[in-house]
PDB file of C-alpha atoms and ligand atoms in Angstrom:
ATOM      1  CA  MET A 132      97.235 -16.643 162.538  1.00  0.00           C
ATOM      2  CA  THR A 133      93.704 -15.326 162.319  1.00  0.00           C
ATOM      3  CA  GLU A 134      92.030 -13.353 165.034  1.00  0.00           C
ATOM      4  CA  LEU A 135      90.574 -15.565 167.760  1.00  0.00           C
ATOM      5  CA  SER A 136      86.966 -15.107 168.567  1.00  0.00           C
ATOM      6  CA  ALA A 137      86.086 -14.980 172.219  1.00  0.00           C
ATOM      7  CA  PRO A 138      84.260 -17.977 173.628  1.00  0.00           C
ATOM      8  CA  GLY A 139      80.512 -17.823 173.317  1.00  0.00           C
ATOM      9  CA  GLN A 140      80.417 -15.491 170.329  1.00  0.00           C
ATOM     10  CA  GLY A 141      78.378 -17.951 168.385  1.00  0.00           C
ATOM     11  CA  GLN A 142      81.214 -19.060 166.163  1.00  0.00           C
ATOM     12  CA  GLY A 143      80.522 -22.400 164.534  1.00  0.00           C
ATOM     13  CA  GLU A 144      81.466 -25.480 166.497  1.00  0.00           C
ATOM     14  CA  ASP A 145      83.565 -26.822 163.656  1.00  0.00           C
ATOM     15  CA  THR A 146      85.539 -23.608 163.257  1.00  0.00           C
ATOM     16  CA  ARG A 147      86.488 -23.476 166.920  1.00  0.00           C
ATOM     17  CA  THR A 148      87.317 -27.189 167.031  1.00  0.00           C
ATOM     18  CA  ALA A 149      89.472 -26.823 163.927  1.00  0.00           C
ATOM     19  CA  GLU A 150      91.225 -23.846 165.473  1.00  0.00           C
ATOM     20  CA  LEU A 151      91.913 -25.767 168.701  1.00  0.00           C
ATOM     21  CA  ALA A 152      93.188 -28.754 166.703  1.00  0.00           C
ATOM     22  CA  GLN A 153      95.549 -26.494 164.773  1.00  0.00           C
ATOM     23  CA  ARG A 154      96.852 -24.867 167.969  1.00  0.00           C
ATOM     24  CA  ILE A 155      97.338 -28.195 169.741  1.00  0.00           C
ATOM     25  CA  SER A 156      99.292 -29.430 166.789  1.00  0.00           C
ATOM     26  CA  ALA A 157     101.477 -26.288 166.762  1.00  0.00           C
ATOM     27  CA  VAL A 158     102.224 -26.694 170.485  1.00  0.00           C
ATOM     28  CA  ARG A 159     102.949 -30.388 170.014  1.00  0.00           C
ATOM     29  CA  SER A 160     105.491 -29.621 167.300  1.00  0.00           C
ATOM     30  CA  ARG A 161     107.202 -27.092 169.571  1.00  0.00           C
ATOM     31  CA  ILE A 162     107.357 -29.793 172.271  1.00  0.00           C
ATOM     32  CA  VAL A 163     108.826 -32.361 169.890  1.00  0.00           C
ATOM     33  CA  LYS A 164     111.407 -29.867 168.598  1.00  0.00           C
ATOM     34  CA  ALA A 165     112.459 -28.800 172.083  1.00  0.00           C
ATOM     35  CA  ALA A 166     112.696 -32.419 173.250  1.00  0.00           C
ATOM     36  CA  ASP A 167     114.825 -33.219 170.206  1.00  0.00           C
ATOM     37  CA  ARG A 168     117.201 -30.384 171.017  1.00  0.00           C
ATOM     38  CA  ALA A 169     117.381 -31.548 174.639  1.00  0.00           C
ATOM     39  CA  GLY A 170     118.133 -35.128 173.549  1.00  0.00           C
ATOM     40  CA  ARG A 171     114.973 -36.465 175.148  1.00  0.00           C
ATOM     41  CA  SER A 172     112.770 -37.398 172.193  1.00  0.00           C
ATOM     42  CA  ASP A 173     111.979 -40.668 173.957  1.00  0.00           C
ATOM     43  CA  ARG A 174     110.748 -38.826 177.059  1.00  0.00           C
ATOM     44  CA  LEU A 175     108.217 -36.254 175.966  1.00  0.00           C
ATOM     45  CA  PRO A 176     106.565 -34.273 178.760  1.00  0.00           C
ATOM     46  CA  ALA A 177     102.856 -34.653 179.435  1.00  0.00           C
ATOM     47  CA  LEU A 178     100.669 -31.847 178.128  1.00  0.00           C
ATOM     48  CA  ILE A 179      98.176 -30.332 180.548  1.00  0.00           C
ATOM     49  CA  VAL A 180      95.881 -27.809 178.880  1.00  0.00           C
ATOM     50  CA  VAL A 181      95.055 -24.989 181.294  1.00  0.00           C
ATOM     51  CA  THR A 182      91.443 -24.087 180.565  1.00  0.00           C
ATOM     52  CA  LYS A 183      90.785 -21.389 183.186  1.00  0.00           C
ATOM     53  CA  PHE A 184      88.347 -18.674 182.065  1.00  0.00           C
ATOM     54  CA  HIS A 185      87.397 -20.702 178.993  1.00  0.00           C
ATOM     55  CA  PRO A 186      83.984 -22.329 178.822  1.00  0.00           C
ATOM     56  CA  ALA A 187      83.180 -25.986 179.434  1.00  0.00           C
ATOM     57  CA  GLU A 188      82.288 -26.378 175.735  1.00  0.00           C
ATOM     58  CA  ASP A 189      85.913 -25.720 174.857  1.00  0.00           C
ATOM     59  CA  ILE A 190      86.995 -28.499 177.211  1.00  0.00           C
ATOM     60  CA  ARG A 191      84.515 -30.797 175.474  1.00  0.00           C
ATOM     61  CA  ARG A 192      86.133 -29.892 172.158  1.00  0.00           C
ATOM     62  CA  LEU A 193      89.596 -30.543 173.614  1.00  0.00           C
ATOM     63  CA  ALA A 194      88.470 -33.947 174.862  1.00  0.00           C
ATOM     64  CA  ALA A 195      87.161 -34.788 171.398  1.00  0.00           C
ATOM     65  CA  LEU A 196      90.627 -33.899 170.084  1.00  0.00           C
ATOM     66  CA  GLY A 197      92.255 -36.371 172.456  1.00  0.00           C
ATOM     67  CA  ILE A 198      93.220 -34.114 175.375  1.00  0.00           C
ATOM     68  CA  LYS A 199      92.839 -35.944 178.677  1.00  0.00           C
ATOM     69  CA  ASP A 200      94.610 -33.653 181.163  1.00  0.00           C
ATOM     70  CA  VAL A 201      93.176 -30.246 181.964  1.00  0.00           C
ATOM     71  CA  GLY A 202      94.273 -27.619 184.471  1.00  0.00           C
ATOM     72  CA  GLU A 203      92.302 -25.025 186.406  1.00  0.00           C
ATOM     73  CA  ASN A 204      93.353 -22.451 188.983  1.00  0.00           C
ATOM     74  CA  ARG A 205      90.144 -21.524 190.809  1.00  0.00           C
ATOM     75  CA  ASP A 206      88.117 -24.044 192.758  1.00  0.00           C
ATOM     76  CA  GLN A 207      84.705 -22.591 192.083  1.00  0.00           C
ATOM     77  CA  GLU A 208      85.198 -22.610 188.331  1.00  0.00           C
ATOM     78  CA  ALA A 209      86.933 -25.986 188.301  1.00  0.00           C
ATOM     79  CA  ALA A 210      84.294 -27.682 190.460  1.00  0.00           C
ATOM     80  CA  ALA A 211      81.478 -26.478 188.202  1.00  0.00           C
ATOM     81  CA  LYS A 212      83.265 -27.590 185.027  1.00  0.00           C
ATOM     82  CA  ALA A 213      84.227 -30.971 186.469  1.00  0.00           C
ATOM     83  CA  LEU A 214      80.601 -31.592 187.405  1.00  0.00           C
ATOM     84  CA  GLU A 215      79.307 -30.525 184.005  1.00  0.00           C
ATOM     85  CA  LEU A 216      81.903 -32.653 182.192  1.00  0.00           C
ATOM     86  CA  ALA A 217      81.767 -35.695 184.473  1.00  0.00           C
ATOM     87  CA  ASP A 218      80.950 -37.924 181.466  1.00  0.00           C
ATOM     88  CA  LEU A 219      84.345 -37.226 179.851  1.00  0.00           C
ATOM     89  CA  ALA A 220      86.666 -39.046 182.292  1.00  0.00           C
ATOM     90  CA  LEU A 221      89.173 -36.199 182.232  1.00  0.00           C
ATOM     91  CA  THR A 222      92.075 -35.859 184.640  1.00  0.00           C
ATOM     92  CA  TRP A 223      91.769 -32.553 186.521  1.00  0.00           C
ATOM     93  CA  HIS A 224      94.917 -30.768 187.679  1.00  0.00           C
ATOM     94  CA  PHE A 225      94.569 -27.943 190.174  1.00  0.00           C
ATOM     95  CA  VAL A 226      97.339 -25.410 189.485  1.00  0.00           C
ATOM     96  CA  GLY A 227      96.367 -22.259 191.391  1.00  0.00           C
ATOM     97  CA  GLN A 228      96.941 -20.921 194.849  1.00  0.00           C
ATOM     98  CA  LEU A 229      94.713 -22.930 197.128  1.00  0.00           C
ATOM     99  CA  GLN A 230      93.083 -21.934 200.414  1.00  0.00           C
ATOM    100  CA  THR A 231      92.898 -24.729 202.998  1.00  0.00           C
ATOM    101  CA  LYS A 232      89.126 -24.304 203.246  1.00  0.00           C
ATOM    102  CA  LYS A 233      88.848 -25.338 199.575  1.00  0.00           C
ATOM    103  CA  ALA A 234      90.609 -28.666 200.114  1.00  0.00           C
ATOM    104  CA  LYS A 235      87.349 -30.519 200.589  1.00  0.00           C
ATOM    105  CA  SER A 236      85.964 -29.345 197.274  1.00  0.00           C
ATOM    106  CA  VAL A 237      89.180 -29.962 195.341  1.00  0.00           C
ATOM    107  CA  ALA A 238      89.336 -33.507 196.758  1.00  0.00           C
ATOM    108  CA  ARG A 239      86.096 -34.311 194.932  1.00  0.00           C
ATOM    109  CA  TYR A 240      87.385 -33.762 191.396  1.00  0.00           C
ATOM    110  CA  ALA A 241      91.153 -33.200 191.245  1.00  0.00           C
ATOM    111  CA  SER A 242      93.609 -36.002 190.531  1.00  0.00           C
ATOM    112  CA  ALA A 243      96.575 -33.725 191.156  1.00  0.00           C
ATOM    113  CA  VAL A 244      97.351 -30.465 192.944  1.00  0.00           C
ATOM    114  CA  HIS A 245     100.408 -28.661 191.541  1.00  0.00           C
ATOM    115  CA  SER A 246     100.405 -25.844 194.078  1.00  0.00           C
ATOM    116  CA  VAL A 247     101.105 -27.513 197.423  1.00  0.00           C
ATOM    117  CA  ASP A 248     103.248 -24.934 199.199  1.00  0.00           C
ATOM    118  CA  ARG A 249     102.731 -25.239 202.978  1.00  0.00           C
ATOM    119  CA  THR A 250     102.111 -27.897 205.602  1.00  0.00           C
ATOM    120  CA  PRO A 251      98.652 -26.715 206.717  1.00  0.00           C
ATOM    121  CA  LEU A 252      97.502 -27.216 203.131  1.00  0.00           C
ATOM    122  CA  VAL A 253      99.046 -30.715 203.124  1.00  0.00           C
ATOM    123  CA  ASP A 254      97.104 -31.543 206.277  1.00  0.00           C
ATOM    124  CA  ALA A 255      93.838 -30.201 204.861  1.00  0.00           C
ATOM    125  CA  LEU A 256      94.270 -32.138 201.603  1.00  0.00           C
ATOM    126  CA  ALA A 257      95.232 -35.337 203.444  1.00  0.00           C
ATOM    127  CA  LYS A 258      92.083 -35.169 205.536  1.00  0.00           C
ATOM    128  CA  ALA A 259      89.767 -34.263 202.653  1.00  0.00           C
ATOM    129  CA  VAL A 260      91.178 -36.829 200.226  1.00  0.00           C
ATOM    130  CA  GLY A 261      91.210 -39.475 202.972  1.00  0.00           C
ATOM    131  CA  ASN A 262      87.487 -38.924 203.476  1.00  0.00           C
ATOM    132  CA  GLU A 263      86.824 -39.129 199.732  1.00  0.00           C
ATOM    133  CA  MET A 264      88.816 -42.350 199.492  1.00  0.00           C
ATOM    134  CA  GLU A 265      86.557 -43.889 202.103  1.00  0.00           C
ATOM    135  CA  SER A 266      83.275 -42.551 200.798  1.00  0.00           C
ATOM    136  CA  SER A 267      83.781 -42.651 197.032  1.00  0.00           C
ATOM    137  CA  GLY A 268      86.849 -44.828 196.556  1.00  0.00           C
ATOM    138  CA  ARG A 269      88.914 -42.142 194.862  1.00  0.00           C
ATOM    139  CA  ALA A 270      92.658 -42.665 194.372  1.00  0.00           C
ATOM    140  CA  PRO A 271      95.322 -40.828 196.396  1.00  0.00           C
ATOM    141  CA  LEU A 272      95.977 -37.254 195.273  1.00  0.00           C
ATOM    142  CA  ASP A 273      99.179 -36.541 193.339  1.00  0.00           C
ATOM    143  CA  CYS A 274     100.944 -33.631 195.022  1.00  0.00           C
ATOM    144  CA  PHE A 275     103.494 -31.333 193.412  1.00  0.00           C
ATOM    145  CA  ILE A 276     105.345 -29.029 195.792  1.00  0.00           C
ATOM    146  CA  GLN A 277     105.250 -25.546 194.310  1.00  0.00           C
ATOM    147  CA  VAL A 278     108.590 -23.812 194.750  1.00  0.00           C
ATOM    148  CA  ASN A 279     109.189 -20.084 194.618  1.00  0.00           C
ATOM    149  CA  LEU A 280     112.185 -19.541 192.322  1.00  0.00           C
ATOM    150  CA  ASP A 281     112.403 -15.823 192.836  1.00  0.00           C
ATOM    151  CA  ASP A 282     115.600 -14.916 194.694  1.00  0.00           C
ATOM    152  CA  GLN A 283     114.426 -11.514 195.670  1.00  0.00           C
ATOM    153  CA  THR A 284     111.122 -12.412 197.182  1.00  0.00           C
ATOM    154  CA  ASP A 285     109.920  -9.509 199.220  1.00  0.00           C
ATOM    155  CA  ASP A 286     106.879  -7.343 199.155  1.00  0.00           C
ATOM    156  CA  ALA A 287     107.745  -5.916 195.758  1.00  0.00           C
ATOM    157  CA  GLY A 288     104.982  -7.957 194.179  1.00  0.00           C
ATOM    158  CA  THR A 289     107.060 -10.280 192.025  1.00  0.00           C
ATOM    159  CA  HIS A 290     106.194 -13.316 194.129  1.00  0.00           C
ATOM    160  CA  ARG A 291     104.177 -15.828 192.102  1.00  0.00           C
ATOM    161  CA  GLY A 292     103.465 -18.294 194.897  1.00  0.00           C
ATOM    162  CA  GLY A 293     105.290 -21.289 196.205  1.00  0.00           C
ATOM    163  CA  ALA A 294     107.397 -22.463 199.114  1.00  0.00           C
ATOM    164  CA  ALA A 295     110.963 -21.354 199.732  1.00  0.00           C
ATOM    165  CA  PRO A 296     113.347 -24.046 198.426  1.00  0.00           C
ATOM    166  CA  THR A 297     114.525 -24.639 202.018  1.00  0.00           C
ATOM    167  CA  ASP A 298     110.962 -25.569 203.032  1.00  0.00           C
ATOM    168  CA  VAL A 299     110.649 -28.346 200.437  1.00  0.00           C
ATOM    169  CA  PRO A 300     111.963 -31.186 202.681  1.00  0.00           C
ATOM    170  CA  VAL A 301     109.499 -30.581 205.500  1.00  0.00           C
ATOM    171  CA  ILE A 302     106.555 -30.311 203.084  1.00  0.00           C
ATOM    172  CA  ALA A 303     107.720 -33.471 201.291  1.00  0.00           C
ATOM    173  CA  GLU A 304     107.949 -35.376 204.554  1.00  0.00           C
ATOM    174  CA  ARG A 305     104.432 -34.343 205.476  1.00  0.00           C
ATOM    175  CA  ILE A 306     103.026 -35.445 202.088  1.00  0.00           C
ATOM    176  CA  ALA A 307     104.903 -38.756 202.201  1.00  0.00           C
ATOM    177  CA  ALA A 308     103.470 -39.477 205.651  1.00  0.00           C
ATOM    178  CA  SER A 309      99.879 -39.458 204.333  1.00  0.00           C
ATOM    179  CA  LYS A 310      98.266 -42.500 202.716  1.00  0.00           C
ATOM    180  CA  ALA A 311      95.866 -40.180 200.929  1.00  0.00           C
ATOM    181  CA  LEU A 312      98.625 -38.234 199.196  1.00  0.00           C
ATOM    182  CA  SER A 313     101.244 -39.269 196.683  1.00  0.00           C
ATOM    183  CA  LEU A 314     104.376 -37.131 196.343  1.00  0.00           C
ATOM    184  CA  ALA A 315     104.781 -36.521 192.607  1.00  0.00           C
ATOM    185  CA  GLY A 316     107.551 -33.935 192.538  1.00  0.00           C
ATOM    186  CA  VAL A 317     107.974 -30.186 192.189  1.00  0.00           C
ATOM    187  CA  MET A 318     106.255 -27.366 190.330  1.00  0.00           C
ATOM    188  CA  ALA A 319     107.214 -23.770 189.572  1.00  0.00           C
ATOM    189  CA  VAL A 320     106.235 -20.730 187.577  1.00  0.00           C
ATOM    190  CA  ALA A 321     109.187 -18.833 186.117  1.00  0.00           C
ATOM    191  CA  PRO A 322     109.608 -15.519 187.968  1.00  0.00           C
ATOM    192  CA  LEU A 323     108.567 -12.405 186.077  1.00  0.00           C
ATOM    193  CA  GLY A 324     111.235 -10.149 184.719  1.00  0.00           C
ATOM    194  CA  MET A 325     114.045 -12.650 184.428  1.00  0.00           C
ATOM    195  CA  PRO A 326     114.992 -15.271 181.841  1.00  0.00           C
ATOM    196  CA  PRO A 327     113.299 -18.641 182.467  1.00  0.00           C
ATOM    197  CA  GLU A 328     116.355 -20.843 181.868  1.00  0.00           C
ATOM    198  CA  PRO A 329     118.258 -20.148 185.118  1.00  0.00           C
ATOM    199  CA  ALA A 330     114.982 -20.449 187.016  1.00  0.00           C
ATOM    200  CA  PHE A 331     114.212 -23.866 185.542  1.00  0.00           C
ATOM    201  CA  GLN A 332     117.807 -24.939 186.047  1.00  0.00           C
ATOM    202  CA  LYS A 333     117.421 -24.121 189.727  1.00  0.00           C
ATOM    203  CA  LEU A 334     114.168 -26.103 189.804  1.00  0.00           C
ATOM    204  CA  ALA A 335     115.977 -29.100 188.284  1.00  0.00           C
ATOM    205  CA  GLY A 336     118.452 -28.985 191.171  1.00  0.00           C
ATOM    206  CA  ILE A 337     115.662 -28.851 193.740  1.00  0.00           C
ATOM    207  CA  SER A 338     113.975 -31.765 191.958  1.00  0.00           C
ATOM    208  CA  ALA A 339     117.176 -33.827 192.027  1.00  0.00           C
ATOM    209  CA  ARG A 340     117.561 -33.305 195.772  1.00  0.00           C
ATOM    210  CA  LEU A 341     113.930 -34.272 196.363  1.00  0.00           C
ATOM    211  CA  ALA A 342     114.225 -37.400 194.207  1.00  0.00           C
ATOM    212  CA  ALA A 343     117.368 -38.438 196.085  1.00  0.00           C
ATOM    213  CA  ALA A 344     115.251 -38.651 199.243  1.00  0.00           C
ATOM    214  CA  TYR A 345     112.021 -39.857 197.557  1.00  0.00           C
ATOM    215  CA  PRO A 346     112.940 -41.860 194.438  1.00  0.00           C
ATOM    216  CA  ALA A 347     109.387 -41.880 193.066  1.00  0.00           C
ATOM    217  CA  ALA A 348     109.057 -38.094 193.257  1.00  0.00           C
ATOM    218  CA  THR A 349     110.668 -37.294 189.911  1.00  0.00           C
ATOM    219  CA  ALA A 350     107.984 -35.142 188.304  1.00  0.00           C
ATOM    220  CA  ILE A 351     108.744 -31.548 187.309  1.00  0.00           C
ATOM    221  CA  SER A 352     105.714 -29.422 186.466  1.00  0.00           C
ATOM    222  CA  ALA A 353     107.149 -26.434 184.609  1.00  0.00           C
ATOM    223  CA  GLY A 354     106.650 -24.631 181.342  1.00  0.00           C
ATOM    224  CA  MET A 355     103.805 -22.421 180.161  1.00  0.00           C
ATOM    225  CA  SER A 356     103.018 -20.997 176.720  1.00  0.00           C
ATOM    226  CA  GLN A 357     105.925 -18.538 176.783  1.00  0.00           C
ATOM    227  CA  ASP A 358     108.640 -20.758 178.214  1.00  0.00           C
ATOM    228  CA  LEU A 359     107.912 -24.383 177.414  1.00  0.00           C
ATOM    229  CA  GLU A 360     111.180 -24.776 175.477  1.00  0.00           C
ATOM    230  CA  ALA A 361     113.272 -23.668 178.471  1.00  0.00           C
ATOM    231  CA  ALA A 362     111.294 -25.970 180.774  1.00  0.00           C
ATOM    232  CA  ILE A 363     111.816 -28.974 178.492  1.00  0.00           C
ATOM    233  CA  LYS A 364     115.522 -28.227 178.338  1.00  0.00           C
ATOM    234  CA  PHE A 365     115.675 -28.501 182.126  1.00  0.00           C
ATOM    235  CA  GLY A 366     113.681 -31.683 182.515  1.00  0.00           C
ATOM    236  CA  ALA A 367     110.003 -30.714 182.700  1.00  0.00           C
ATOM    237  CA  THR A 368     107.776 -33.793 182.817  1.00  0.00           C
ATOM    238  CA  HIS A 369     104.466 -31.876 182.872  1.00  0.00           C
ATOM    239  CA  LEU A 370     103.770 -28.727 180.827  1.00  0.00           C
ATOM    240  CA  ARG A 371     100.887 -26.423 181.738  1.00  0.00           C
ATOM    241  CA  ILE A 372      99.784 -24.677 178.539  1.00  0.00           C
ATOM    242  CA  GLY A 373      96.882 -22.237 178.386  1.00  0.00           C
ATOM    243  CA  SER A 374      96.836 -19.324 175.979  1.00  0.00           C
ATOM    244  CA  ASP A 375      98.824 -20.856 173.122  1.00  0.00           C
ATOM    245  CA  ILE A 376      96.101 -23.481 172.795  1.00  0.00           C
ATOM    246  CA  LEU A 377      92.919 -21.693 173.862  1.00  0.00           C
ATOM    247  CA  GLY A 378      93.769 -18.159 172.863  1.00  0.00           C
ATOM    248  CA  SER A 379      94.008 -15.204 175.166  1.00  0.00           C
ATOM    249  CA  ARG A 380      91.878 -15.317 178.262  1.00  0.00           C
ATOM    250  CA  PRO A 381      88.987 -12.912 178.572  1.00  0.00           C
ATOM    251  CA  ALA A 382      90.088  -9.970 180.735  1.00  0.00           C
ATOM    252  CA  VAL A 383      89.109 -10.280 184.368  1.00  0.00           C
ATOM    253  CA  GLY A 384      87.370  -7.569 186.341  1.00  0.00           C
TER     254      GLY A 384
HETATM  255  C1  PLP B  98      97.387 -19.848 183.688  1.00  0.00           C
HETATM  256  C2  PLP B  98      98.434 -20.768 184.149  1.00  0.00           C
HETATM  257  C3  PLP B  98      99.189 -21.514 183.233  1.00  0.00           C
HETATM  258  C4  PLP B  98      99.048 -21.376 181.724  1.00  0.00           C
HETATM  259  O1  PLP B  98      99.630 -20.179 181.316  1.00  0.00           O
HETATM  260  P1  PLP B  98      99.726 -19.743 179.760  1.00  0.00           P
HETATM  261  O2  PLP B  98     100.736 -18.666 179.784  1.00  0.00           O
HETATM  262  O3  PLP B  98      98.368 -19.287 179.385  1.00  0.00           O
HETATM  263  O4  PLP B  98     100.162 -20.928 179.001  1.00  0.00           O
HETATM  264  C5  PLP B  98     100.138 -22.373 183.747  1.00  0.00           C
HETATM  265  N1  PLP B  98     100.340 -22.507 185.071  1.00  0.00           N
HETATM  266  C6  PLP B  98      99.635 -21.812 185.983  1.00  0.00           C
HETATM  267  C7  PLP B  98      99.922 -21.989 187.426  1.00  0.00           C
HETATM  268  C8  PLP B  98      98.667 -20.922 185.552  1.00  0.00           C
HETATM  269  O5  PLP B  98      97.964 -20.220 186.456  1.00  0.00           O
END
């Protein structure tokens, strides 16, 4: 593969669009292959393209290539892009750690939040989305409970966000009690420094227990560029793919 140019380097529109098309197609063939191997060719997961740090023009190119679901992990960036791209009728997925004070902003543009990991956040989202439903007629917010799959969570810095598996029922109950929120299922990021398969297997078990109590909550948001095959093997319904489609993110800081 050729070297990717960073966004905004003045590379021709057609070159970048062609590059994105080629990368989407490569990711889609990986998805199809992995689904085949998992015996689920009839149930392909949804592809969410995580566009954080990449410019709004790239999202416009993705939309022209048929992408409808995009993911962002910082409210300020997501809100600005959603406003700029309001003409595109995209579905915005919020996938990052979310402060309760940002709930009001997220409620204006996001269709789904994949990182619901505590009851105060549920309450803040319920209130904010409830207000938006009244004032602008938006639909209820799809909520994925983010689960921490790391067994040795401590202060060693391996924690990548999410609720303890034992906290999932109380968070689920709180989401289900709100008319403004719709309980979609679970979400996780594979812990660093261990193979993704056992992690996603554990997530599948947590998902099965949740769906036993809430039959509509069957979604599993799992799988990033590096581990989408493992996620598909263990039932992912929503993949969150960034760098394998957009290229590496510009360094932060
Ligand atoms: C950035 C991000 C992704 C995409 O990761 P890639 O490795 O670039 O595919 C997925 N999920 C979350 C929560 C992210 O923050």
